[in-house]
Coordinates of C-alpha atoms in Angstrom, one line a residue:
M1 CA -28.8 -11.3 -63.7
L2 CA -28.8 -9.0 -61.1
M3 CA -26.1 -6.1 -61.4
S4 CA -25.9 -5.8 -57.5
R5 CA -23.6 -9.7 -58.3
A6 CA -21.5 -7.9 -60.4
L7 CA -21.0 -4.7 -58.1
A8 CA -20.4 -6.1 -55.3
P9 CA -19.5 -9.7 -55.7
T10 CA -18.8 -12.3 -52.3
E11 CA -15.4 -12.5 -51.4
P12 CA -14.6 -15.9 -50.3
A13 CA -13.6 -16.5 -46.7
A14 CA -9.4 -15.9 -45.7
A15 CA -8.1 -19.1 -44.7
P16 CA -7.0 -19.2 -40.6
P17 CA -3.6 -18.3 -39.9
E18 CA -2.5 -20.9 -39.0
A19 CA -3.2 -22.9 -41.8
A20 CA -0.4 -24.0 -43.9
P21 CA 0.6 -22.1 -47.1
S22 CA -1.8 -23.5 -50.4
P23 CA -1.6 -22.6 -54.5
R24 CA -3.4 -19.5 -55.3
V25 CA -7.0 -19.9 -56.4
D26 CA -9.3 -18.0 -58.0
S27 CA -12.0 -16.4 -56.7
P28 CA -15.0 -18.4 -56.7
V29 CA -16.8 -15.0 -58.2
A30 CA -14.4 -14.9 -61.0
V31 CA -14.5 -18.6 -62.0
N32 CA -18.7 -18.3 -62.2
S33 CA -18.3 -15.5 -64.5
A34 CA -16.1 -17.0 -66.9
V35 CA -17.8 -20.1 -66.7
A36 CA -20.8 -17.7 -67.1
F37 CA -19.2 -15.7 -70.7
F38 CA -18.4 -18.8 -72.0
R39 CA -21.5 -21.0 -71.0
E40 CA -23.9 -17.7 -72.9
P41 CA -21.4 -16.2 -75.4
L42 CA -23.7 -15.4 -77.9
A43 CA -24.6 -11.7 -76.4
P44 CA -20.8 -10.5 -76.1
I45 CA -20.4 -12.6 -79.6
F46 CA -22.9 -11.0 -81.7
T47 CA -22.1 -7.2 -79.7
A48 CA -18.4 -7.4 -81.4
I49 CA -19.7 -8.3 -84.6
A50 CA -22.2 -5.6 -84.4
V51 CA -19.4 -3.2 -82.9
L52 CA -17.7 -4.5 -85.9
V53 CA -19.6 -3.2 -88.5
L54 CA -20.8 0.4 -87.2
V55 CA -16.9 1.1 -86.5
V56 CA -16.6 0.4 -90.4
L57 CA -19.6 2.2 -91.3
A58 CA -19.0 5.1 -89.5
I59 CA -15.5 5.3 -91.1
Q60 CA -16.6 5.1 -94.1
F61 CA -19.6 7.3 -94.2
A62 CA -19.7 9.4 -91.5
R63 CA -15.8 11.0 -91.3
T64 CA -15.6 14.6 -90.8
A65 CA -12.9 15.9 -88.9
G66 CA -10.2 14.2 -90.8
L67 CA -10.1 10.8 -89.4
V68 CA -12.9 11.1 -86.3
A69 CA -16.7 10.3 -87.0
G70 CA -19.2 12.6 -86.6
L71 CA -21.7 9.9 -85.2
W72 CA -20.4 6.7 -83.1
G73 CA -23.3 4.3 -82.8
A74 CA -20.0 1.3 -82.0
G75 CA -19.7 2.9 -77.8
G76 CA -23.5 3.1 -77.6
V77 CA -24.4 -0.9 -78.0
A78 CA -20.6 -2.0 -76.6
V79 CA -22.3 0.0 -73.4
A80 CA -25.4 -1.0 -73.0
V81 CA -24.8 -4.5 -74.0
W82 CA -22.3 -4.4 -71.6
L83 CA -24.3 -3.0 -68.6
R84 CA -27.1 -5.1 -69.1
N85 CA -25.3 -8.4 -69.2
A86 CA -22.9 -7.9 -66.6
R87 CA -21.8 -10.9 -64.0
G88 CA -18.6 -10.3 -62.7
P89 CA -14.8 -8.9 -63.1
S90 CA -13.9 -12.5 -65.1
Y91 CA -17.1 -11.7 -67.4
D92 CA -16.6 -8.2 -67.8
L93 CA -12.3 -8.8 -69.0
C94 CA -13.5 -11.4 -71.9
F95 CA -16.0 -8.9 -72.8
A96 CA -13.8 -6.1 -72.4
G97 CA -11.2 -8.6 -75.1
L98 CA -14.1 -9.4 -77.7
L99 CA -14.8 -5.6 -77.9
A100 CA -11.6 -5.0 -78.4
T101 CA -11.2 -7.5 -81.5
G102 CA -14.1 -6.2 -83.1
I103 CA -12.9 -2.4 -82.7
T104 CA -9.3 -3.7 -84.3
A105 CA -10.8 -5.8 -86.9
G106 CA -13.3 -2.7 -87.7
E107 CA -10.6 -0.5 -87.9
L108 CA -8.7 -1.9 -89.7
L109 CA -11.0 -3.4 -92.4
A110 CA -12.0 -0.1 -92.7
G111 CA -8.3 1.3 -94.0
N112 CA -6.8 2.6 -90.7
S113 CA -3.4 2.2 -90.5
Y114 CA -1.5 0.4 -87.3
G115 CA -1.0 2.9 -85.3
L116 CA -3.9 4.7 -86.0
T117 CA -5.7 1.1 -84.8
A118 CA -4.0 1.0 -81.5
L119 CA -4.5 4.4 -81.0
F120 CA -8.6 4.6 -81.6
T121 CA -9.1 0.6 -80.2
I122 CA -7.1 2.6 -76.7
T123 CA -9.1 5.2 -77.1
N124 CA -12.6 3.5 -77.5
M125 CA -12.3 1.0 -74.9
M126 CA -11.0 3.4 -72.5
E127 CA -14.3 5.1 -73.4
I128 CA -16.1 2.7 -73.2
G129 CA -15.1 0.8 -69.6
G130 CA -15.5 4.6 -68.5
A131 CA -19.2 4.7 -69.0
V132 CA -19.6 1.2 -67.8
L133 CA -17.6 2.4 -64.7
L134 CA -19.5 5.6 -64.5
A135 CA -22.9 4.3 -65.1
R136 CA -22.7 1.8 -62.1
R137 CA -21.5 3.9 -59.8
F138 CA -23.8 6.5 -60.1
A139 CA -26.6 5.2 -61.7
P140 CA -26.4 1.8 -60.2
T141 CA -30.3 0.9 -61.0
L142 CA -29.5 1.6 -64.8
N143 CA -32.9 2.3 -65.2
V144 CA -33.7 5.0 -67.4
A145 CA -37.7 5.4 -66.4
T146 CA -37.0 7.7 -63.8
V147 CA -35.9 11.0 -64.2
D148 CA -33.5 10.3 -61.7
G149 CA -32.1 7.6 -63.4
A150 CA -31.8 9.4 -67.0
C151 CA -30.0 12.4 -65.9
R152 CA -27.4 10.1 -64.0
F153 CA -26.7 8.1 -67.0
L154 CA -26.5 10.4 -69.6
L155 CA -24.3 13.2 -67.1
S156 CA -22.0 10.0 -66.2
A157 CA -21.6 7.7 -69.3
A158 CA -22.2 9.9 -72.2
V159 CA -21.1 13.3 -71.1
I160 CA -18.4 12.5 -68.8
A161 CA -17.0 8.9 -69.9
P162 CA -15.8 10.5 -73.5
I163 CA -14.1 13.5 -72.8
P164 CA -10.9 11.9 -71.5
A165 CA -11.1 9.7 -75.2
A166 CA -11.6 12.7 -76.9
V167 CA -8.4 14.7 -75.5
I168 CA -5.8 11.5 -75.8
T169 CA -7.9 11.5 -79.8
A170 CA -7.5 15.1 -80.9
G171 CA -3.3 14.8 -79.5
G172 CA -2.4 11.7 -80.8
L173 CA -4.1 13.3 -84.5
Y174 CA -1.8 16.5 -83.9
L175 CA 1.3 14.7 -83.1
I176 CA 0.3 12.0 -86.4
Q177 CA -1.0 13.8 -88.8
G178 CA -1.4 17.7 -87.6
A179 CA -5.2 17.8 -87.0
D180 CA -6.8 20.7 -86.1
I181 CA -7.1 19.7 -82.0
L182 CA -10.7 21.5 -81.3
H183 CA -12.5 19.9 -84.4
A184 CA -11.1 16.6 -83.4
F185 CA -11.8 17.1 -79.6
Q186 CA -15.5 18.3 -80.6
T187 CA -16.3 15.7 -83.1
W188 CA -15.2 13.1 -81.5
W189 CA -16.8 13.9 -77.9
F190 CA -20.6 15.3 -79.7
G191 CA -20.1 12.1 -82.0
H192 CA -19.6 9.9 -79.0
A193 CA -21.6 11.4 -76.6
L194 CA -24.7 11.2 -79.0
G195 CA -24.3 7.7 -79.4
I196 CA -23.7 6.5 -76.0
A197 CA -27.1 8.6 -75.0
V198 CA -29.1 7.7 -77.6
I199 CA -28.1 4.2 -78.4
G200 CA -27.4 3.2 -74.9
A201 CA -30.5 4.8 -73.7
F202 CA -32.7 2.8 -75.9
G203 CA -30.4 -0.5 -75.2
L204 CA -31.6 0.1 -71.3
S205 CA -34.9 0.8 -71.8
L206 CA -35.6 -2.3 -73.8
S207 CA -37.6 -4.6 -70.8
R208 CA -40.7 -7.1 -70.8
R209 CA -42.4 -4.0 -69.6
H210 CA -41.9 -2.2 -72.6
L211 CA -42.0 -4.5 -75.0
A212 CA -45.4 -6.1 -73.9
M213 CA -47.4 -3.3 -74.8
L214 CA -46.8 -4.4 -78.3
R215 CA -48.1 -7.1 -77.9
N216 CA -51.7 -5.5 -78.6
P217 CA -52.2 -5.1 -82.8
F218 CA -53.6 -1.7 -82.5
R219 CA -50.4 -0.2 -79.9
A220 CA -48.4 -2.0 -82.6
A221 CA -50.3 -0.6 -85.8
E222 CA -49.7 3.1 -83.9
A223 CA -46.1 2.8 -83.2
A224 CA -46.1 1.5 -87.0
I225 CA -47.4 5.0 -87.8
L226 CA -46.3 6.9 -85.9
L227 CA -42.7 5.6 -87.1
A228 CA -43.5 6.3 -90.7
L229 CA -44.8 9.8 -89.5
L230 CA -41.5 10.6 -87.8
A231 CA -39.1 8.9 -90.9
A232 CA -41.1 11.6 -93.3
V233 CA -40.7 14.3 -91.0
C234 CA -37.2 13.2 -90.6
V235 CA -36.4 13.3 -94.4
G236 CA -38.6 16.2 -95.1
V237 CA -36.2 18.0 -92.3
F238 CA -32.5 17.3 -92.7
F239 CA -32.7 16.3 -96.6
Q240 CA -34.9 18.3 -98.4
S241 CA -34.7 21.5 -96.5
Q242 CA -32.7 24.3 -96.4
V243 CA -34.3 26.2 -93.2
Q244 CA -33.6 25.5 -90.0
V245 CA -36.8 23.9 -89.0
G246 CA -35.5 20.7 -86.5
F247 CA -37.7 21.8 -84.0
I248 CA -40.7 20.0 -86.1
V249 CA -39.7 16.8 -85.0
V250 CA -40.1 18.0 -81.8
P251 CA -44.0 17.4 -81.2
V252 CA -43.7 14.4 -82.7
L253 CA -40.9 13.3 -80.1
I254 CA -43.7 14.6 -77.6
L255 CA -46.6 12.0 -78.9
F256 CA -43.7 9.1 -78.9
A257 CA -43.4 10.3 -75.3
A258 CA -47.2 10.5 -73.8
R259 CA -47.8 7.2 -76.4
F260 CA -44.7 5.1 -75.7
R261 CA -42.7 6.5 -72.9
V262 CA -39.3 6.2 -73.0
L263 CA -39.1 3.4 -75.1
G264 CA -40.6 5.1 -77.8
V265 CA -38.8 8.2 -77.6
A266 CA -35.5 6.6 -77.3
T267 CA -36.3 4.4 -80.6
A268 CA -37.3 7.8 -82.0
L269 CA -34.5 9.5 -81.0
V270 CA -32.0 7.0 -82.8
L271 CA -33.8 8.1 -86.1
V272 CA -33.9 11.2 -85.6
A273 CA -30.0 11.2 -85.0
I274 CA -29.1 8.8 -88.1
T275 CA -30.8 11.2 -90.6
A276 CA -29.7 14.3 -88.7
V277 CA -26.2 13.6 -89.1
G278 CA -26.4 11.1 -91.9
G279 CA -28.0 14.4 -93.5
A280 CA -25.0 16.1 -92.5
M281 CA -22.6 14.2 -93.7
L282 CA -24.0 13.8 -97.6
G283 CA -24.0 18.1 -97.3
R284 CA -27.6 18.5 -97.5
G285 CA -30.2 19.6 -95.1
P286 CA -30.4 22.8 -93.1
F287 CA -27.3 22.5 -91.5
I288 CA -25.4 23.5 -94.8
S289 CA -25.5 26.5 -93.4
A290 CA -22.7 26.4 -91.0
G291 CA -20.1 26.2 -94.5
P292 CA -18.7 24.1 -96.2
D293 CA -16.6 22.5 -93.3
L294 CA -18.4 19.4 -92.6
A295 CA -17.3 19.0 -89.1
D296 CA -19.3 22.4 -88.3
Q297 CA -22.0 20.8 -90.2
A298 CA -22.3 17.7 -87.9
L299 CA -21.8 20.1 -84.9
L300 CA -24.6 21.5 -85.5
A301 CA -26.7 18.3 -86.2
Q302 CA -24.8 17.1 -82.8
L303 CA -26.0 19.8 -81.1
M304 CA -29.6 19.8 -82.6
V305 CA -30.2 16.3 -81.0
L306 CA -28.2 16.6 -77.8
L307 CA -30.3 19.8 -77.0
G308 CA -33.1 20.0 -78.9
C309 CA -34.8 16.4 -78.6
M310 CA -32.3 14.5 -75.6
P311 CA -34.4 16.2 -73.2
I312 CA -37.5 14.8 -74.6
L313 CA -36.5 11.8 -73.2
L314 CA -36.5 13.2 -69.4
V315 CA -39.8 14.1 -70.5
A316 CA -40.8 10.6 -71.2
S317 CA -38.9 9.1 -67.6
L318 CA -41.6 11.7 -65.7
L319 CA -44.3 10.5 -67.1
E320 CA -43.1 6.7 -66.8
E321 CA -42.4 7.8 -63.3
R322 CA -45.9 9.4 -62.4
D323 CA -46.9 6.0 -64.1
R324 CA -45.4 4.2 -61.6
L325 CA -46.1 6.7 -58.7
S326 CA -50.0 6.3 -59.9
D327 CA -50.4 2.6 -59.7
R328 CA -48.7 2.8 -56.8
A329 CA -51.3 5.2 -55.1
K330 CA -54.0 2.8 -56.4
A331 CA -52.9 0.0 -55.4
G332 CA -52.4 1.5 -51.8
Q333 CA -56.0 3.0 -52.2
L334 CA -57.3 -0.2 -52.5
R335 CA -55.5 -1.6 -50.0
A336 CA -56.6 0.6 -47.5
E337 CA -60.2 0.6 -49.0
L338 CA -60.5 -2.9 -48.2
A339 CA -58.7 -2.7 -44.6
S340 CA -61.5 0.3 -43.9
E341 CA -64.0 -2.5 -45.2
A342 CA -62.6 -5.0 -43.1
K343 CA -62.3 -2.5 -40.0
S344 CA -65.8 -1.5 -40.5
R345 CA -67.5 -4.9 -40.4
L346 CA -65.1 -6.4 -37.6
L347 CA -66.6 -3.0 -35.8
A348 CA -70.7 -3.6 -36.8
N349 CA -69.8 -7.8 -35.6
V350 CA -68.4 -6.5 -32.0
A351 CA -70.9 -3.6 -31.7
H352 CA -73.9 -6.3 -32.3
E353 CA -72.4 -9.2 -30.2
I354 CA -71.8 -5.6 -27.5
K355 CA -75.4 -4.5 -27.6
S356 CA -77.8 -7.8 -26.4
P357 CA -75.8 -8.5 -23.3
V358 CA -75.7 -5.1 -22.1
G359 CA -79.1 -4.6 -22.5
G360 CA -79.3 -8.3 -20.1
V361 CA -77.0 -6.2 -17.7
I362 CA -78.4 -3.2 -18.3
G363 CA -82.5 -5.0 -16.6
I364 CA -81.1 -7.2 -14.4
G365 CA -79.7 -3.6 -13.1
E366 CA -82.8 -1.6 -12.8
L367 CA -84.8 -4.8 -11.4
W368 CA -82.0 -5.2 -8.6
K369 CA -82.0 -1.3 -7.9
T370 CA -85.8 -1.3 -7.3
G371 CA -85.8 -3.9 -4.9
Q372 CA -87.8 -7.0 -7.5
L373 CA -85.3 -9.3 -7.2
G374 CA -85.5 -9.0 -3.0
A375 CA -85.0 -6.9 -0.5
V376 CA -81.4 -4.6 -1.1
T377 CA -79.6 -2.1 1.2
P378 CA -78.9 1.4 0.2
T379 CA -75.3 0.5 -0.6
Q380 CA -76.4 -2.5 -3.3
A381 CA -78.5 0.4 -4.6
E382 CA -75.8 2.2 -5.1
M383 CA -73.7 -0.1 -6.5
A384 CA -77.1 -1.0 -9.2
E385 CA -76.5 2.2 -10.1
M386 CA -73.4 2.1 -11.0
L387 CA -73.9 -0.7 -12.6
V388 CA -77.2 0.5 -14.7
K389 CA -74.6 3.4 -15.4
T390 CA -71.5 1.9 -16.2
A391 CA -73.6 -0.6 -18.8
R392 CA -75.5 2.8 -20.5
Q393 CA -72.7 3.9 -21.6
V394 CA -71.3 0.8 -22.7
E395 CA -74.2 0.4 -24.8
A396 CA -74.2 4.5 -26.1
L397 CA -70.5 3.1 -27.0
A398 CA -72.2 -0.2 -29.3
H399 CA -74.3 2.5 -30.9
D400 CA -71.3 4.9 -31.7
L401 CA -69.2 1.8 -33.1
L402 CA -72.5 0.8 -35.2
D403 CA -73.1 4.0 -36.4
V404 CA -68.9 4.7 -37.4
A405 CA -69.2 1.0 -39.1
R406 CA -72.4 2.2 -40.9
A407 CA -71.0 5.4 -41.8
E408 CA -67.8 4.3 -43.2
S409 CA -69.1 0.9 -44.7
G410 CA -72.2 3.3 -47.1
A411 CA -74.7 1.9 -45.2
V412 CA -76.0 5.3 -43.7
K413 CA -78.3 6.9 -45.7
V414 CA -79.4 10.8 -45.9
E415 CA -82.3 12.2 -47.1
L416 CA -81.1 15.9 -47.9
R417 CA -84.4 18.6 -47.8
P418 CA -84.0 21.9 -47.0
T419 CA -83.5 22.1 -43.2
D420 CA -84.3 25.4 -41.2
V421 CA -80.6 25.5 -39.2
P422 CA -81.9 28.1 -36.3
G423 CA -84.7 25.4 -35.4
V424 CA -82.2 22.5 -35.2
L425 CA -79.9 24.4 -33.2
E426 CA -82.8 25.7 -31.0
D427 CA -83.7 22.3 -30.5
V428 CA -79.7 21.0 -29.8
R429 CA -79.6 23.9 -26.9
R430 CA -83.0 22.3 -25.2
A431 CA -82.0 19.3 -25.1
T432 CA -78.1 20.4 -23.7
A433 CA -79.4 22.5 -20.9
L434 CA -80.8 19.3 -19.6
R435 CA -78.0 17.6 -19.4
P436 CA -76.8 17.4 -15.2
E437 CA -73.3 18.5 -16.6
A438 CA -74.9 21.7 -18.8
E439 CA -75.4 23.1 -15.2
G440 CA -74.8 26.6 -14.7
I441 CA -73.9 27.5 -18.4
A442 CA -75.5 30.1 -20.2
M443 CA -76.3 29.0 -23.8
H444 CA -77.9 31.2 -27.2
V445 CA -78.7 31.1 -30.0
V446 CA -77.3 33.5 -32.8
S447 CA -78.9 34.1 -36.5
E448 CA -76.9 36.1 -38.8
G449 CA -79.7 36.9 -41.5
D450 CA -82.6 35.4 -43.0
G451 CA -83.2 32.5 -44.5
L452 CA -80.7 30.3 -43.3
I453 CA -81.9 27.0 -44.7
A454 CA -79.3 24.1 -45.7
L455 CA -79.8 21.2 -48.0
A456 CA -79.3 18.5 -45.2
D457 CA -80.3 16.1 -43.7
S458 CA -82.5 16.7 -40.2
Q459 CA -82.2 14.0 -38.4
R460 CA -78.4 13.2 -38.6
L461 CA -77.7 17.5 -38.8
T462 CA -79.1 17.5 -35.3
Q463 CA -76.6 14.5 -34.5
V464 CA -74.1 16.3 -35.7
I465 CA -74.7 19.4 -33.7
A466 CA -75.8 17.8 -30.3
N467 CA -72.4 16.2 -30.3
L468 CA -70.4 19.3 -31.0
A469 CA -72.6 20.9 -28.0
S470 CA -72.1 17.8 -25.7
N471 CA -68.6 18.4 -26.2
A472 CA -68.6 21.9 -25.4
V473 CA -70.5 21.7 -22.1
K474 CA -68.1 18.7 -21.4
Y475 CA -65.1 20.3 -22.1
G476 CA -65.7 24.0 -22.4
G477 CA -67.6 24.3 -20.1
A478 CA -65.4 26.1 -17.6
G479 CA -65.8 29.3 -19.7
G480 CA -69.6 29.4 -18.7
L481 CA -71.1 30.1 -22.4
V482 CA -71.9 28.2 -25.4
I483 CA -73.3 30.4 -28.3
F484 CA -74.9 28.2 -31.4
R485 CA -74.2 31.1 -34.6
A486 CA -76.0 30.0 -38.4
S487 CA -74.4 32.5 -40.7
K488 CA -74.6 32.9 -44.3
I489 CA -71.2 32.1 -46.9
Y490 CA -70.9 32.2 -50.2
D491 CA -72.9 29.0 -51.7
G492 CA -74.2 27.6 -48.3
V493 CA -75.0 27.7 -44.7
R494 CA -72.4 27.9 -41.4
I495 CA -73.2 26.7 -38.3
E496 CA -70.7 27.3 -35.5
V497 CA -70.7 25.8 -31.7
I498 CA -68.8 27.9 -30.0
D499 CA -67.1 27.7 -25.6
R500 CA -64.9 30.1 -23.4
G501 CA -62.7 27.0 -22.7
P502 CA -59.0 26.5 -22.5
G503 CA -59.1 25.9 -26.2
L504 CA -56.8 23.8 -28.6
S505 CA -53.6 23.9 -29.8
T506 CA -52.6 23.3 -32.8
E507 CA -50.7 20.1 -32.6
K508 CA -54.3 18.8 -30.9
Q509 CA -56.7 20.5 -33.7
A510 CA -54.2 18.1 -36.4
Q511 CA -55.9 14.8 -34.7
L512 CA -59.7 16.0 -33.9
F513 CA -60.8 13.9 -36.1
E514 CA -59.2 10.9 -35.6
P515 CA -61.2 7.6 -34.4
F516 CA -60.4 6.4 -30.4
N517 CA -58.3 10.3 -29.6
R518 CA -59.0 12.1 -27.0
L519 CA -56.3 14.1 -26.8
G520 CA -54.9 13.0 -23.6
L521 CA -58.1 13.3 -21.6
E522 CA -57.7 8.9 -21.4
R523 CA -58.1 9.0 -18.0
S524 CA -59.7 12.1 -17.0
T525 CA -62.8 12.4 -15.3
V526 CA -64.6 14.1 -18.2
E527 CA -66.6 10.9 -19.8
G528 CA -66.0 9.8 -23.5
H529 CA -65.3 7.2 -26.2
G530 CA -63.1 9.7 -28.9
I531 CA -65.0 8.5 -31.5
G532 CA -68.3 10.9 -31.6
L533 CA -66.5 13.7 -33.8
A534 CA -65.4 10.9 -36.3
L535 CA -68.9 10.1 -36.6
A536 CA -69.6 13.3 -37.0
K537 CA -67.0 14.7 -39.8
R538 CA -68.2 11.4 -41.3
L539 CA -72.2 12.6 -41.7
V540 CA -71.3 16.0 -42.7
E541 CA -69.4 14.7 -45.6
L542 CA -71.9 12.4 -46.5
Q543 CA -74.0 15.3 -46.3
G544 CA -71.9 17.4 -48.7
G545 CA -70.2 19.4 -46.1
T546 CA -67.5 20.5 -44.2
I547 CA -65.8 20.5 -40.6
G548 CA -63.4 21.6 -38.7
V549 CA -62.4 23.9 -35.8
T550 CA -60.8 27.2 -35.3
S551 CA -59.2 27.9 -31.8
T552 CA -57.0 29.4 -29.7
P553 CA -55.3 28.1 -26.5
G554 CA -56.8 30.2 -23.4
E555 CA -59.6 31.7 -25.6
G556 CA -62.2 28.7 -26.6
A557 CA -62.8 27.0 -30.0
A558 CA -65.1 27.5 -32.2
F559 CA -66.2 24.5 -34.1
W560 CA -68.2 25.1 -37.4
V561 CA -70.0 22.5 -39.9
E562 CA -70.5 24.7 -43.7
L563 CA -73.6 22.8 -45.4
P564 CA -74.9 23.9 -48.9
A565 CA -77.9 26.0 -48.9
A566 CA -81.0 24.6 -50.4

């Protein structure tokens, strides 16, 4: 049942103003929640019985400060079950009535007077109801498998909720029997906070997802072995040892966190709390160093569990939260990979479909331009030239799309071998100098040092450098200079293509290697499709290298490629 139904019940529609007064009827939500209570009464009934038994056990075996018990499990059980089974206001009232009955019966069976029974029943119900309300308000997801959820639940339900009840109980016991107010308050608060924190967290951590891991027989056997180990450690530390060595249980709790996450730690904490406080009640274990007063011994045991062991629950919550984030990241990566594969297939298919008709257009344009289809006028020849030029641009785009699709799908194979970087740069410089747009631009190759041999695919490296040189001429040619530089770095070779153009802002540099992003130059006279740098980046990565840019607006740009040395 979703908590939202209990937290935000749907209000009944208001009657029209002109309607005649009618007898009052209960809210549909209240009726439905009451019906749900009587249709499924087992959980509330068994909870009331469990509370009764725990009240009797706590009063008989765990009283330390006068009439106050050092460990109160009834509150933790009641809070956990109530939060997990909330179904509306009427359900809450019925559930609270059963709990009050169970607490009252337990107090009377344990031998308390009617006055004390009434006091303890009222304060316990105040505490349990307050814990439920605070948890619903400040930890509405009730998910202790996240750090935020666990902290909110522990702070609201375990730390804050017992305080008013502890104050009232301490004052009442002082008036009735002259009990020490401080001892009564601290014993109540620590004992009840411990019960809600440990047992409440255990109850909320029980889920099908957590229990599913125990279906594996090996995991179930591992859990049994760890519990047996923890039980042996707890008996040795809290019953046999006279030395303060409670920290020994912490590594075992961390092991529970690593292997079984929140449910494992919550289960282990129940065992640790029972043995620690139980040893103190029997006057055994390391806490007898606090003196003969059982309240002081119980306080040390409570502090050890609350401050020394409970933080491990947050560690388990952090590990479980990390697991979920990791699973989501893996699922997202898988979806992204599938989408990328589909995109690559689409690009490849589009490129193939474009190439054939474009080739036919180019052929017809060439025949038309040369007059082989009949006499042409100068205007027709010019139009044929424009047709061929445009078709070749489309053909180049198709080739680039095909290369991008192949690179992203892993179909591009690179043959890495020692490659003379200065020789590649010189070849690219000569080819670039023949381009019409390179007229009037000085180009130089600068080799800094000897042995500039990279482990690369010479054909793909030439393709990458040619793309960078083409961009330097088209976009940075206004500076009149393009430099091809090769230099050594600590474990490879660095190649730079430097221009003296307008440069790039930081925002544009961040978008450079995005496919089809021309940085706002889509309507400029500079030809391009915006996929050359994306293809260059992929080709460099296939060769085990990295690519980037260094630029300052107004001072040109330096595109660099770093490859491992041969």
